[in-house]
N, CA, C and O atoms as a GROMACS GRO file, in nm:
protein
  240
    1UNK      N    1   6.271   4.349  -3.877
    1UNK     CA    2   6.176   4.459  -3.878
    1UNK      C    3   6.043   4.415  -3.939
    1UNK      O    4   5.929   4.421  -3.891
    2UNK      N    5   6.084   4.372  -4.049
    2UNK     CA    6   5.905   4.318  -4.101
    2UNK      C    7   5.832   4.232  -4.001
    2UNK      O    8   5.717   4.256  -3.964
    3UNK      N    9   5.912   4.125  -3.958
    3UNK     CA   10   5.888   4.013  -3.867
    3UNK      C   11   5.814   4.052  -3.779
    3UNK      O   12   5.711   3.985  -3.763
    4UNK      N   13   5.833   4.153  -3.702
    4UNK     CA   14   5.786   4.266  -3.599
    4UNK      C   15   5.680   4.319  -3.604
    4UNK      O   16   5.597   4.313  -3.513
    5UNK      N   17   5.661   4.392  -3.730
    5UNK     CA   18   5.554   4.428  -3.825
    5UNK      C   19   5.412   4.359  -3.836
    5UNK      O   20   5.303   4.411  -3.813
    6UNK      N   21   5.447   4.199  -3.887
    6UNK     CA   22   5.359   4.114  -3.890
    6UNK      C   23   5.318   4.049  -3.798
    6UNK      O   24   5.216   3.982  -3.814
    7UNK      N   25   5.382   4.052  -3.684
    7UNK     CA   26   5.330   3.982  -3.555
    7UNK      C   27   5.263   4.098  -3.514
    7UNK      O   28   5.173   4.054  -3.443
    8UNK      N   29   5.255   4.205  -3.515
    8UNK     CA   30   5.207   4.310  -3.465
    8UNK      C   31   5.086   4.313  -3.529
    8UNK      O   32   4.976   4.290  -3.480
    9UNK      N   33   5.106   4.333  -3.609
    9UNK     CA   34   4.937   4.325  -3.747
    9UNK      C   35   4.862   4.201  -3.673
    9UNK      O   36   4.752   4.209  -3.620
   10UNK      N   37   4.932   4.098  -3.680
   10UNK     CA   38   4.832   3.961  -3.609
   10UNK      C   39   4.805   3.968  -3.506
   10UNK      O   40   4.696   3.910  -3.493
   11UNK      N   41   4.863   4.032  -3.355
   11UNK     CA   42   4.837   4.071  -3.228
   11UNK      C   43   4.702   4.139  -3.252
   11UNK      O   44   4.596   4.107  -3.198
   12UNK      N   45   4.728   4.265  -3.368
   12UNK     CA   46   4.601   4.365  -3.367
   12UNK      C   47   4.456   4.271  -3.444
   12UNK      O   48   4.345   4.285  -3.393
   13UNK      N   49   4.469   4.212  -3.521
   13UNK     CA   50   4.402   4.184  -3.626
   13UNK      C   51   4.292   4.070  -3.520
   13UNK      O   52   4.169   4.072  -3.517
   14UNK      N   53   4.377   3.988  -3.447
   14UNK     CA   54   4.332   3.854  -3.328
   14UNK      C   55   4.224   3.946  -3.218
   14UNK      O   56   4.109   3.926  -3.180
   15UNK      N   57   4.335   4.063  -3.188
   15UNK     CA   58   4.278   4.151  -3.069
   15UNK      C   59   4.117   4.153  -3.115
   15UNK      O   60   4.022   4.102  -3.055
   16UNK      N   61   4.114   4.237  -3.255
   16UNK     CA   62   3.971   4.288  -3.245
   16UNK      C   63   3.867   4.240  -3.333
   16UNK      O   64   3.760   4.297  -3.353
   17UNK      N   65   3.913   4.109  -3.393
   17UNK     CA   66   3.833   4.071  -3.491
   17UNK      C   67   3.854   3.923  -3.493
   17UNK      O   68   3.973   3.892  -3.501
   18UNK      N   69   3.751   3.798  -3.488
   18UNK     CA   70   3.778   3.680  -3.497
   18UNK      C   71   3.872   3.622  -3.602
   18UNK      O   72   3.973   3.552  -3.594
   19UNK      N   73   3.781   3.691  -3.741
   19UNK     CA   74   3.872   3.621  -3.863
   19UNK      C   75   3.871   3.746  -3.927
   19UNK      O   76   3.792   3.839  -3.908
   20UNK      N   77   3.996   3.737  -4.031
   20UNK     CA   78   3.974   3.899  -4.134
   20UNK      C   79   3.933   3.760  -4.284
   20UNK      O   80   3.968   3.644  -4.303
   21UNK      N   81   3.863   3.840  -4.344
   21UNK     CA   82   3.855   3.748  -4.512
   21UNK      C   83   3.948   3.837  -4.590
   21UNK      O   84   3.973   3.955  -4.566
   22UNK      N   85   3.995   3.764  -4.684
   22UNK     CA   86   4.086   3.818  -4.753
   22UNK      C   87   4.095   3.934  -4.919
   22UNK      O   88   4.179   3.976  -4.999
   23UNK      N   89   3.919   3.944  -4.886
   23UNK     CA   90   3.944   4.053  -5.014
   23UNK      C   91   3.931   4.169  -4.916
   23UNK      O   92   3.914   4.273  -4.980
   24UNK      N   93   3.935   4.198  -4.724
   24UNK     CA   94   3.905   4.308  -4.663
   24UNK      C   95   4.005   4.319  -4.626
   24UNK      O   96   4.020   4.415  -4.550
   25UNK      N   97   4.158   4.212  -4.661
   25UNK     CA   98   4.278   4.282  -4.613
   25UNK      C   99   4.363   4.370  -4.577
   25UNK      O  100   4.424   4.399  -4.474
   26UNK      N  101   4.352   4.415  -4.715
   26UNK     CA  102   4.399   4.554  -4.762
   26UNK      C  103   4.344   4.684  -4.685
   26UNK      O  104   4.413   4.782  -4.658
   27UNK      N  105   4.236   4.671  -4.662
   27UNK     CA  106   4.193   4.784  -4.567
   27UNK      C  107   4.210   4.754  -4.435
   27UNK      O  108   4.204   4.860  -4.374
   28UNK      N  109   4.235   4.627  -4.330
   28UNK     CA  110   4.284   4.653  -4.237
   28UNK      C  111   4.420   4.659  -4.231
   28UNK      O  112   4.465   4.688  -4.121
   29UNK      N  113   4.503   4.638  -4.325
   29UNK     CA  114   4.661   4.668  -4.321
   29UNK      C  115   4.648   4.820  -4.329
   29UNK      O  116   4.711   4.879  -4.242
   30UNK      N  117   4.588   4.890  -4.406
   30UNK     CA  118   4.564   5.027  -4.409
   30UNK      C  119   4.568   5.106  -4.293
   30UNK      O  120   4.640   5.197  -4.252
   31UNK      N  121   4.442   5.030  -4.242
   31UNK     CA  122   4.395   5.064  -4.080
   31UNK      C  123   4.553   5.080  -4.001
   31UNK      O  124   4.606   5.181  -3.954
   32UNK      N  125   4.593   4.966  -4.007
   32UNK     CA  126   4.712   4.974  -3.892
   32UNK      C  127   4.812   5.042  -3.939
   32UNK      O  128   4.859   5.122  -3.858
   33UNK      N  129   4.874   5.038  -4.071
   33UNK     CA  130   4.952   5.130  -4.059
   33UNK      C  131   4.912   5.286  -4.064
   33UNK      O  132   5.017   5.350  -4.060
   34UNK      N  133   4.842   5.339  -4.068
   34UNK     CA  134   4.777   5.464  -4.048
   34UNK      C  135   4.827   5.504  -3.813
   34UNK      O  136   4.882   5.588  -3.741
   35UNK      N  137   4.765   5.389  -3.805
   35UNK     CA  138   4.760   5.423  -3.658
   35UNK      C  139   4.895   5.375  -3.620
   35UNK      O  140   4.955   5.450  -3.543
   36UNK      N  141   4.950   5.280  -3.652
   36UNK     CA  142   5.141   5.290  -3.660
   36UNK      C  143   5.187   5.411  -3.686
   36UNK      O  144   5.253   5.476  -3.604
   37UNK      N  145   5.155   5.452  -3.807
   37UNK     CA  146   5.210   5.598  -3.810
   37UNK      C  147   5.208   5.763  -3.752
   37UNK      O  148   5.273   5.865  -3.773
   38UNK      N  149   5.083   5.717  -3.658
   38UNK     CA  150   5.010   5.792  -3.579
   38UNK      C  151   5.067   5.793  -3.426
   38UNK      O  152   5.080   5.890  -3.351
   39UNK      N  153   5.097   5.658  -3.405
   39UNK     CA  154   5.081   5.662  -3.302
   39UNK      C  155   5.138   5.763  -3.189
   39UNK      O  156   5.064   5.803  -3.099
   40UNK      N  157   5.251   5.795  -3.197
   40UNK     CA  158   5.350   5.898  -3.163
   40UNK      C  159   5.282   6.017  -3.132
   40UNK      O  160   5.317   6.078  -3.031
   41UNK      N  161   5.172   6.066  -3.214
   41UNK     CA  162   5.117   6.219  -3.228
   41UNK      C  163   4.952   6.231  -3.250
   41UNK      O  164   4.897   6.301  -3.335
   42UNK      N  165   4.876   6.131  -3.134
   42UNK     CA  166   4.730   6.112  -3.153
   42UNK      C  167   4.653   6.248  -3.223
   42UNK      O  168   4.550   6.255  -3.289
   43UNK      N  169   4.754   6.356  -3.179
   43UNK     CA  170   4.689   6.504  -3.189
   43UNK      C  171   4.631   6.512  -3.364
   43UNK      O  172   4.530   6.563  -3.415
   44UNK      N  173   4.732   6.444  -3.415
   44UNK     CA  174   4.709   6.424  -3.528
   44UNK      C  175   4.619   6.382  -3.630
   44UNK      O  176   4.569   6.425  -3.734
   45UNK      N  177   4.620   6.232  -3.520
   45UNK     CA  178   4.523   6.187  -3.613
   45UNK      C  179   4.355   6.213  -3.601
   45UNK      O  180   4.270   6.189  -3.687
   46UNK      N  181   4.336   6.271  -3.460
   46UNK     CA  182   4.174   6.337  -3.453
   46UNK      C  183   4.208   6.415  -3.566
   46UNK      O  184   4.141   6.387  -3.665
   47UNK      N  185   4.305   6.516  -3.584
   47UNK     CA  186   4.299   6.640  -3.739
   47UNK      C  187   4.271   6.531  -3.872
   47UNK      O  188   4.206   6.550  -3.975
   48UNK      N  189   4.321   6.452  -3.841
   48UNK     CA  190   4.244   6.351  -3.997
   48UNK      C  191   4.136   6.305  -4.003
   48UNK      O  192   4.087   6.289  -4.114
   49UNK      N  193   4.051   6.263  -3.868
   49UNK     CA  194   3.984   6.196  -3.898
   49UNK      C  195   3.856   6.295  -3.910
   49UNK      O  196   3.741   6.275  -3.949
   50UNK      N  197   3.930   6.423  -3.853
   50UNK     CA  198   3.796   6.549  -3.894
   50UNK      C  199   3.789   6.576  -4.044
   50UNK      O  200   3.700   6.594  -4.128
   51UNK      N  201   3.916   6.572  -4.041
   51UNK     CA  202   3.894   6.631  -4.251
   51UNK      C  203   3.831   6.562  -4.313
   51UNK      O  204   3.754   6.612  -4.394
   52UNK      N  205   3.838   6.456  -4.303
   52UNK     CA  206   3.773   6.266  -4.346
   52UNK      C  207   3.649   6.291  -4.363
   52UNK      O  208   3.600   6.226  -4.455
   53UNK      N  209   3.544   6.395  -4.284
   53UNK     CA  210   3.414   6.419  -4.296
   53UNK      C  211   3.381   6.573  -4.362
   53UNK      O  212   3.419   6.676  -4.308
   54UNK      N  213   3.332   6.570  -4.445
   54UNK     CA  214   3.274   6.680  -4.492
   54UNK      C  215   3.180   6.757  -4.400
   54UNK      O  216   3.090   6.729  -4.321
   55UNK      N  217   3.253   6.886  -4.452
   55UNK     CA  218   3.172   7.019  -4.393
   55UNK      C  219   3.015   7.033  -4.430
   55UNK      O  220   2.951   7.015  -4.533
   56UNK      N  221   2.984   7.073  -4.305
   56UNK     CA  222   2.828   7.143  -4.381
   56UNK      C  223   2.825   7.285  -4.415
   56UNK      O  224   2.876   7.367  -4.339
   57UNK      N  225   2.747   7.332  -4.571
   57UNK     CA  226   2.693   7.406  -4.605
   57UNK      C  227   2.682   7.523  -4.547
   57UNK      O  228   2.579   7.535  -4.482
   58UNK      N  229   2.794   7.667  -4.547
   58UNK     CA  230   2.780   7.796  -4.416
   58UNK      C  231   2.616   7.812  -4.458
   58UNK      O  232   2.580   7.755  -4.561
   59UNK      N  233   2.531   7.878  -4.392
   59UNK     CA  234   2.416   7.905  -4.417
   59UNK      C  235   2.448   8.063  -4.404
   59UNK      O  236   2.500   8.107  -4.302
   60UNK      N  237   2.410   8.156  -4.525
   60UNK     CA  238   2.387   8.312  -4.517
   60UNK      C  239   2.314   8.391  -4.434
   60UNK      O  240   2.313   8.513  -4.450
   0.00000   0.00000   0.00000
C-alpha cells in the first residue's frame, strides 16, 4: 500500500513539475493527499476550495 502511494506521488510530482526542492515537500505531499482524498467526491472539494477564500464584506 505505501509502495503504491509513493509511486503515485512520483507519477504526480514528474507529471507536473520538473524537480520538487525539498523544503516545498511537505506541501506537495499535502497537495496530493488532499486530492487522493477527494478524489471520489470532486463535489467536495470545489466546497473547500470556496471556504479557502474569504468572504467579502455584506454591504448595508
Amino acid at each position: 500500500m505505501i509502495e503504491a502511494f509513493r509511486g503515485n506521488v512520483k507519477r504526480a510530482i514528474a507529471g507536473t513539475n520538473v524537480w520538487v526542492l525539498p523544503k516545498h515537500l511537505q506541501t506537495y505531499l499535502w497537495e496530493f493527499e488532499f486530492r487522493q482524498n477527494l478524489r471520489t467526491q470532486p463535489h467536495l472539494m470545489f466546497e473547500f476550495l470556496m471556504q479557502a477564500f474569504p468572504r467579502p464584506a455584506r454591504l448595508a
